[in-house]
Amino acid sequence: MKSAEKTRKTPTQPRSRATLDVILEAAAQLLESVGEPGFNTNALAERAGVSIGTLYRYFPDKRSIINALALQEKAAFEARVVAILAGETQGLARDRAIIRAFLHAFSDRTEARRLAVTALYATHDPRELMAGFEPVQSAFLDAEGRPLSRVTAFVLSRAVQGAMRAAVLEGADFLLSQEFEDELVHLGRAYLGHPTRPRGGRA
Amino acid sequence: MKSAEKTRKTPTQPRSRATLDVILEAAAQLLESVGEPGFNTNALAERAGVSIGTLYRYFPDKRSIINALALQEKAAFEARVVAILAGETQGLARDRAIIRAFLHAFSDRTEARRLAVTALYATHDPRELMAGFEPVQSAFLDAEGRPLSRVTAFVLSRAVQGAMRAAVLEGADFLLSQEFEDELVHLGRAYLGHPTRPRGGRA
Amino acid sequence: MKSAEKTRKTPTQPRSRATLDVILEAAAQLLESVGEPGFNTNALAERAGVSIGTLYRYFPDKRSIINALALQEKAAFEARVVAILAGETQGLARDRAIIRAFLHAFSDRTEARRLAVTALYATHDPRELMAGFEPVQSAFLDAEGRPLSRVTAFVLSRAVQGAMRAAVLEGADFLLSQEFEDELVHLGRAYLGHPTRPRGGRA
Amino acid sequence: MKSAEKTRKTPTQPRSRATLDVILEAAAQLLESVGEPGFNTNALAERAGVSIGTLYRYFPDKRSIINALALQEKAAFEARVVAILAGETQGLARDRAIIRAFLHAFSDRTEARRLAVTALYATHDPRELMAGFEPVQSAFLDAEGRPLSRVTAFVLSRAVQGAMRAAVLEGADFLLSQEFEDELVHLGRAYLGHPTRPRGGRA
DNA sequence: GATGAATGAGCCTTCATTCAT
DNA sequence: GATGAATGAAGGCTCATTCAT
């Protein structure tokens, strides 16, 4: 009884594609405003401006709508990071760019993203879901220029994500401040043994 | 429709206290085994071995049960950390002890804890909820022995928690390994500029 | 996903038993008046004067309500026939009594009974369901006093039932007439080679 | 809300006729494989290889599709029996031929036929529907060569049909056996007082 | 105090039918 | 004529909550 992955019919006609986008956008808004318990198909249909029946033409059941949303967000974010890694920027500047990408991914429509990803995790293997981040992890090297161990790569990525996630969830006023960004970059670079800007004005 | 906080009657008679504990224990087990969607009052009453009516003698509504569970877990954990801080151990050894306390809090009955805390966050101000950790944060000092800035303390605590949380959620096989614990300690100490065990092959 | 047989909880308390009877009686009335397509849980709850929720305390799903109804009718009818067979009456008089029992079973609230039994047949092995009639069949003997062959017993019982069923379904005006009853008795007895009343007034 | 009888446009062009046949054939297959509850217009359109819209060009609503199917089956069967009656064969041989025609009508695609006919009966006057059988009934005579009374004719035809119907529904292994056919012929002839093959071991 | 039968709002989902293309 | 996306009434079912016993 596993719900079909994502959609019933892969829509290629422009009208269908538009309808699908409308549904996913409405889903993100709704999830954002009411959270998971209030997220129901009737409310979604109304906000999307389509009928309940249309919803079910595009998705086999409710859960698959949330999953589709999560996968969409995940793909968009991974694309952004890959673009940075493929660019010319290196070293501290590159690290800043990545942190900034993460920060903005987390701060726009955050609650919806978090819930969707949580739901995605509830029904899929998390290891598989993190697979998309492997290119990011392998782009990092330690102070001697060697690739990171499995555990080190894990701690690095999850620590930075964790701090950002908490800042969003706790509504930290410094979320988009330069200081917070600097601290995150420092966290990562210090952990790996890279030089970073002097701590405070000391030393 | 805001639910009264926690309980209808604060139970002081021993029997009531026992019933309340049974309910909370059953709630933790149920949340653990079926997750939030399957967590319903009828199932809870049955697992706790009490009637639905009794449930409602102790809690005004469903959400307050989950909240009570979260608060209970939170209090227990905070007590553990405060005990460490009140002890004699200092420096690297104290940091290891705290990390270990976190790790075990996260690895026992994790899913229930996460869901309960998530639910707690959904209905309460996260800043208020994190207030209990302030003693922990003020116990840390930077390499020059000065207290941490607000942002630094935040990044430190949430980064470590984030890495542990992810390890649990992703079912990382190294969750309780020495290597993972070492990496977390290193993460925190490197961030603060404290000396730690040598990285990689360096002296 | 097979529905549990009959009820969720076997109710033994008098109140529960009464509620269950009310539901089954309402189900029979509703099935009678609107037929299977119009038979829905909301309408049933309303006619029974109970809530939808109560319905689902007694039956796991809609189909099991119809099945319970069918089994109840089946049991009642079988009991009636067994009583006749256990009695003193023999020969032609006994055959008449059985035919009459069938006729009345068919003519009181017939449509509901037919639909319920049809639904029962749709979800259960018909051979199993007919098992209750075996005592009836073995009570019949051919003109030489020998028990009937399997096929003969089958043809006899189903032929008589078929004629009665059709009379009900077609709304035959002679359904409860003496002539019809006589013809049915004659059908069975002639088939088995027993003497019966002279055909018409002719030799 | 009574559905217009049968079709919107009586199709006389060959293409329309072909489409209609495709739809009815698909309807029979679908009814056979999933039963009445699973029989829905979307599934029918897909199996027939036409669009939903096309379905509604040929039939005003769903019920009329099933009715058309039933009428088609009914007409085909009546034609077969009329052909036998119009033939040369008489007496026992003719009776066998008719029984055999019934048996095969019942055993080929039986479930679909039964459901369709049931649905037909639900919306039409059964007396009207049985009108087609009157020629069959009037072809039978009693042992004195006189036509049957109304009740006798009814009992005869419905008894034989009832036994066959039950054999199909109960999946009797003897459905197409010589013994079953013999018993049915004997049932009818004994009822009418005609001589038949010896019963049991008698001469 | 405890019980659990009863309630019913509200949710997910199906599917007959319409109509713009 | 044909298509199939869209519609939405309708129905099955769950579960938080109440209250008579």
Short mmCIF file of C-alpha atoms in Angstrom, two decimals, chain C:
data_model
loop_
_atom_site.label_atom_id
_atom_site.label_comp_id
_atom_site.label_asym_id
_atom_site.label_seq_id
_atom_site.Cartn_x
_atom_site.Cartn_y
_atom_site.Cartn_z
CA MET C 1 -7.54 -6.37 5.36
CA LYS C 2 -10.30 -8.98 5.75
CA SER C 3 -12.84 -7.51 8.07
CA ALA C 4 -12.98 -9.11 11.44
CA GLU C 5 -15.82 -11.53 11.65
CA LYS C 6 -18.98 -9.85 12.81
CA THR C 7 -18.00 -7.59 15.70
CA ARG C 8 -15.08 -5.84 17.30
CA LYS C 9 -16.06 -6.65 20.80
CA THR C 10 -18.48 -9.38 21.61
CA PRO C 11 -20.92 -7.45 23.71
CA THR C 12 -22.35 -9.23 26.65
CA GLN C 13 -23.53 -6.31 28.70
CA PRO C 14 -27.26 -5.80 28.22
CA ARG C 15 -26.94 -2.24 26.96
CA SER C 16 -24.45 -3.22 24.30
CA ARG C 17 -26.60 -6.12 23.23
CA ALA C 18 -29.58 -3.80 22.84
CA THR C 19 -27.57 -1.34 20.79
CA LEU C 20 -26.38 -4.11 18.55
CA ASP C 21 -29.92 -5.32 17.99
CA VAL C 22 -31.05 -1.82 17.17
CA ILE C 23 -28.31 -1.51 14.60
CA LEU C 24 -29.10 -4.82 12.96
CA GLU C 25 -32.81 -4.09 12.86
CA ALA C 26 -32.16 -0.70 11.32
CA ALA C 27 -29.82 -2.31 8.84
CA ALA C 28 -32.52 -4.76 7.78
CA GLN C 29 -35.06 -1.95 7.37
CA LEU C 30 -32.68 0.21 5.44
CA LEU C 31 -31.53 -2.56 3.15
CA GLU C 32 -35.15 -3.37 2.57
CA SER C 33 -36.13 0.15 1.64
CA VAL C 34 -33.22 1.38 -0.42
CA GLY C 35 -31.35 -1.69 -1.57
CA GLU C 36 -27.65 -2.24 -1.49
CA PRO C 37 -26.46 0.84 -3.36
CA GLY C 38 -28.32 3.20 -1.04
CA PHE C 39 -27.23 1.36 2.05
CA ASN C 40 -24.61 3.60 3.60
CA THR C 41 -23.21 4.02 7.07
CA ASN C 42 -24.45 7.55 7.58
CA ALA C 43 -28.00 6.64 6.69
CA LEU C 44 -27.80 3.54 8.85
CA ALA C 45 -26.57 5.45 11.87
CA GLU C 46 -29.38 7.94 11.47
CA ARG C 47 -32.06 5.31 11.15
CA ALA C 48 -30.67 3.34 14.07
CA GLY C 49 -30.62 6.49 16.14
CA VAL C 50 -26.97 6.05 17.05
CA SER C 51 -23.91 7.94 15.99
CA ILE C 52 -21.56 6.88 13.26
CA GLY C 53 -18.95 6.26 15.89
CA THR C 54 -21.16 3.78 17.71
CA LEU C 55 -21.62 1.85 14.50
CA TYR C 56 -17.89 1.47 14.31
CA ARG C 57 -17.64 0.33 17.88
CA TYR C 58 -19.71 -2.68 16.93
CA PHE C 59 -18.53 -3.38 13.42
CA PRO C 60 -15.13 -2.86 11.89
CA ASP C 61 -16.52 -1.81 8.55
CA LYS C 62 -19.60 -1.56 6.44
CA ARG C 63 -19.46 -4.97 4.86
CA SER C 64 -19.32 -6.72 8.17
CA ILE C 65 -22.66 -5.15 9.11
CA ILE C 66 -24.34 -6.76 6.14
CA ASN C 67 -22.59 -10.01 6.85
CA ALA C 68 -23.76 -10.01 10.45
CA LEU C 69 -27.28 -9.41 9.26
CA ALA C 70 -27.07 -12.30 6.84
CA LEU C 71 -25.68 -14.65 9.44
CA GLN C 72 -28.43 -13.68 11.86
CA GLU C 73 -31.16 -14.38 9.31
CA LYS C 74 -29.49 -17.59 8.28
CA ALA C 75 -29.26 -18.84 11.84
CA ALA C 76 -32.88 -17.97 12.59
CA PHE C 77 -34.12 -19.78 9.51
CA GLU C 78 -31.99 -22.86 10.10
CA ALA C 79 -33.30 -23.05 13.63
CA ARG C 80 -36.86 -23.05 12.35
CA VAL C 81 -36.23 -25.90 9.92
CA VAL C 82 -34.34 -27.95 12.46
CA ALA C 83 -37.32 -27.61 14.79
CA ILE C 84 -39.60 -29.07 12.15
CA LEU C 85 -37.27 -31.97 11.51
CA ALA C 86 -37.04 -32.67 15.23
CA GLY C 87 -40.83 -32.76 15.51
CA GLU C 88 -43.18 -35.69 15.13
CA THR C 89 -44.74 -34.82 11.82
CA GLN C 90 -43.76 -37.05 8.94
CA GLY C 91 -44.35 -37.56 5.25
CA LEU C 92 -46.40 -35.13 3.21
CA ALA C 93 -47.34 -33.04 6.23
CA ARG C 94 -43.72 -32.55 7.20
CA ASP C 95 -42.84 -31.57 3.64
CA ARG C 96 -45.62 -29.00 3.66
CA ALA C 97 -44.38 -27.59 6.95
CA ILE C 98 -40.88 -27.16 5.59
CA ILE C 99 -42.12 -25.52 2.40
CA ARG C 100 -44.22 -23.17 4.47
CA ALA C 101 -41.25 -22.25 6.66
CA PHE C 102 -39.26 -21.44 3.54
CA LEU C 103 -42.10 -19.42 2.09
CA HIS C 104 -42.45 -17.27 5.14
CA ALA C 105 -38.75 -16.80 5.49
CA PHE C 106 -38.80 -15.54 1.94
CA SER C 107 -41.80 -13.34 2.17
CA ASP C 108 -41.01 -11.39 5.36
CA ARG C 109 -38.55 -8.63 4.68
CA THR C 110 -37.34 -10.43 1.67
CA GLU C 111 -35.27 -7.93 -0.16
CA ALA C 112 -33.07 -7.24 2.82
CA ARG C 113 -32.55 -10.94 3.35
CA ARG C 114 -31.69 -11.56 -0.25
CA LEU C 115 -29.22 -8.73 -0.43
CA ALA C 116 -27.59 -9.66 2.81
CA VAL C 117 -27.24 -13.26 1.78
CA THR C 118 -25.89 -12.20 -1.60
CA ALA C 119 -23.31 -10.06 0.11
CA LEU C 120 -22.43 -12.91 2.41
CA TYR C 121 -21.90 -15.14 -0.58
CA ALA C 122 -19.66 -12.55 -2.14
CA THR C 123 -17.19 -12.77 0.70
CA HIS C 124 -17.47 -16.32 1.93
CA ASP C 125 -17.23 -19.77 0.53
CA PRO C 126 -20.77 -20.76 -0.47
CA ARG C 127 -20.08 -24.40 0.32
CA GLU C 128 -19.35 -23.46 3.86
CA LEU C 129 -22.50 -21.38 4.07
CA MET C 130 -24.69 -24.20 2.83
CA ALA C 131 -23.25 -26.54 5.42
CA GLY C 132 -26.09 -25.64 7.77
CA PHE C 133 -28.58 -27.20 5.42
CA GLU C 134 -27.04 -30.62 5.47
CA PRO C 135 -29.30 -31.90 8.24
CA VAL C 136 -32.27 -30.85 6.13
CA GLN C 137 -31.02 -32.64 3.09
CA SER C 138 -30.21 -35.83 4.92
CA ALA C 139 -33.74 -35.89 6.30
CA PHE C 140 -35.10 -36.63 2.85
CA LEU C 141 -35.26 -40.05 1.37
CA ASP C 142 -36.23 -41.29 -2.06
CA ALA C 143 -39.26 -43.50 -2.80
CA GLU C 144 -37.31 -46.57 -1.76
CA GLY C 145 -36.36 -45.01 1.55
CA ARG C 146 -32.71 -44.52 0.63
CA PRO C 147 -30.82 -41.27 1.28
CA LEU C 148 -30.45 -38.93 -1.65
CA SER C 149 -27.35 -38.70 -3.78
CA ARG C 150 -25.34 -35.51 -3.51
CA VAL C 151 -26.61 -34.19 -6.81
CA THR C 152 -30.21 -35.13 -6.17
CA ALA C 153 -30.23 -33.41 -2.79
CA PHE C 154 -28.72 -30.35 -4.37
CA VAL C 155 -31.23 -30.16 -7.20
CA LEU C 156 -34.14 -30.67 -4.87
CA SER C 157 -33.26 -27.95 -2.41
CA ARG C 158 -32.12 -25.38 -4.91
CA ALA C 159 -35.07 -25.94 -7.23
CA VAL C 160 -37.60 -25.29 -4.49
CA GLN C 161 -35.68 -22.32 -3.21
CA GLY C 162 -35.30 -20.98 -6.74
CA ALA C 163 -39.01 -21.05 -7.43
CA MET C 164 -39.80 -19.29 -4.19
CA ARG C 165 -37.08 -16.75 -4.68
CA ALA C 166 -38.40 -15.91 -8.14
CA ALA C 167 -41.95 -15.57 -6.84
CA VAL C 168 -40.74 -13.01 -4.33
CA LEU C 169 -38.54 -11.12 -6.72
CA GLU C 170 -41.18 -10.99 -9.39
CA GLY C 171 -43.83 -10.03 -6.91
CA ALA C 172 -46.01 -12.98 -7.89
CA ASP C 173 -49.55 -12.51 -6.64
CA PHE C 174 -49.81 -16.21 -5.80
CA LEU C 175 -46.82 -16.15 -3.43
CA LEU C 176 -48.80 -17.08 -0.34
CA SER C 177 -51.59 -18.96 -2.13
CA GLN C 178 -52.46 -22.56 -1.40
CA GLU C 179 -51.98 -23.41 -5.05
CA PHE C 180 -48.37 -22.26 -5.09
CA GLU C 181 -47.59 -24.14 -1.91
CA ASP C 182 -49.17 -27.27 -3.35
CA GLU C 183 -47.16 -26.96 -6.50
CA LEU C 184 -43.91 -26.67 -4.60
CA VAL C 185 -44.70 -29.70 -2.50
CA HIS C 186 -45.63 -31.60 -5.62
CA LEU C 187 -42.42 -30.53 -7.32
CA GLY C 188 -40.29 -31.97 -4.58
CA ARG C 189 -42.27 -35.15 -4.09
CA ALA C 190 -42.65 -35.92 -7.77
CA TYR C 191 -38.93 -35.46 -8.24
CA LEU C 192 -38.24 -37.99 -5.51
CA GLY C 193 -40.90 -40.40 -6.78
CA HIS C 194 -43.20 -39.99 -3.78
CA PRO C 195 -46.94 -40.14 -4.25
CA THR C 196 -48.69 -36.80 -4.02
CA ARG C 197 -52.16 -35.46 -4.55
CA PRO C 198 -53.57 -36.21 -8.00
CA ARG C 199 -52.58 -33.60 -10.59
CA GLY C 200 -55.49 -31.24 -10.98
CA GLY C 201 -58.73 -33.25 -10.98
CA ARG C 202 -57.41 -35.65 -13.58
CA ALA C 203 -56.52 -39.25 -13.01
#
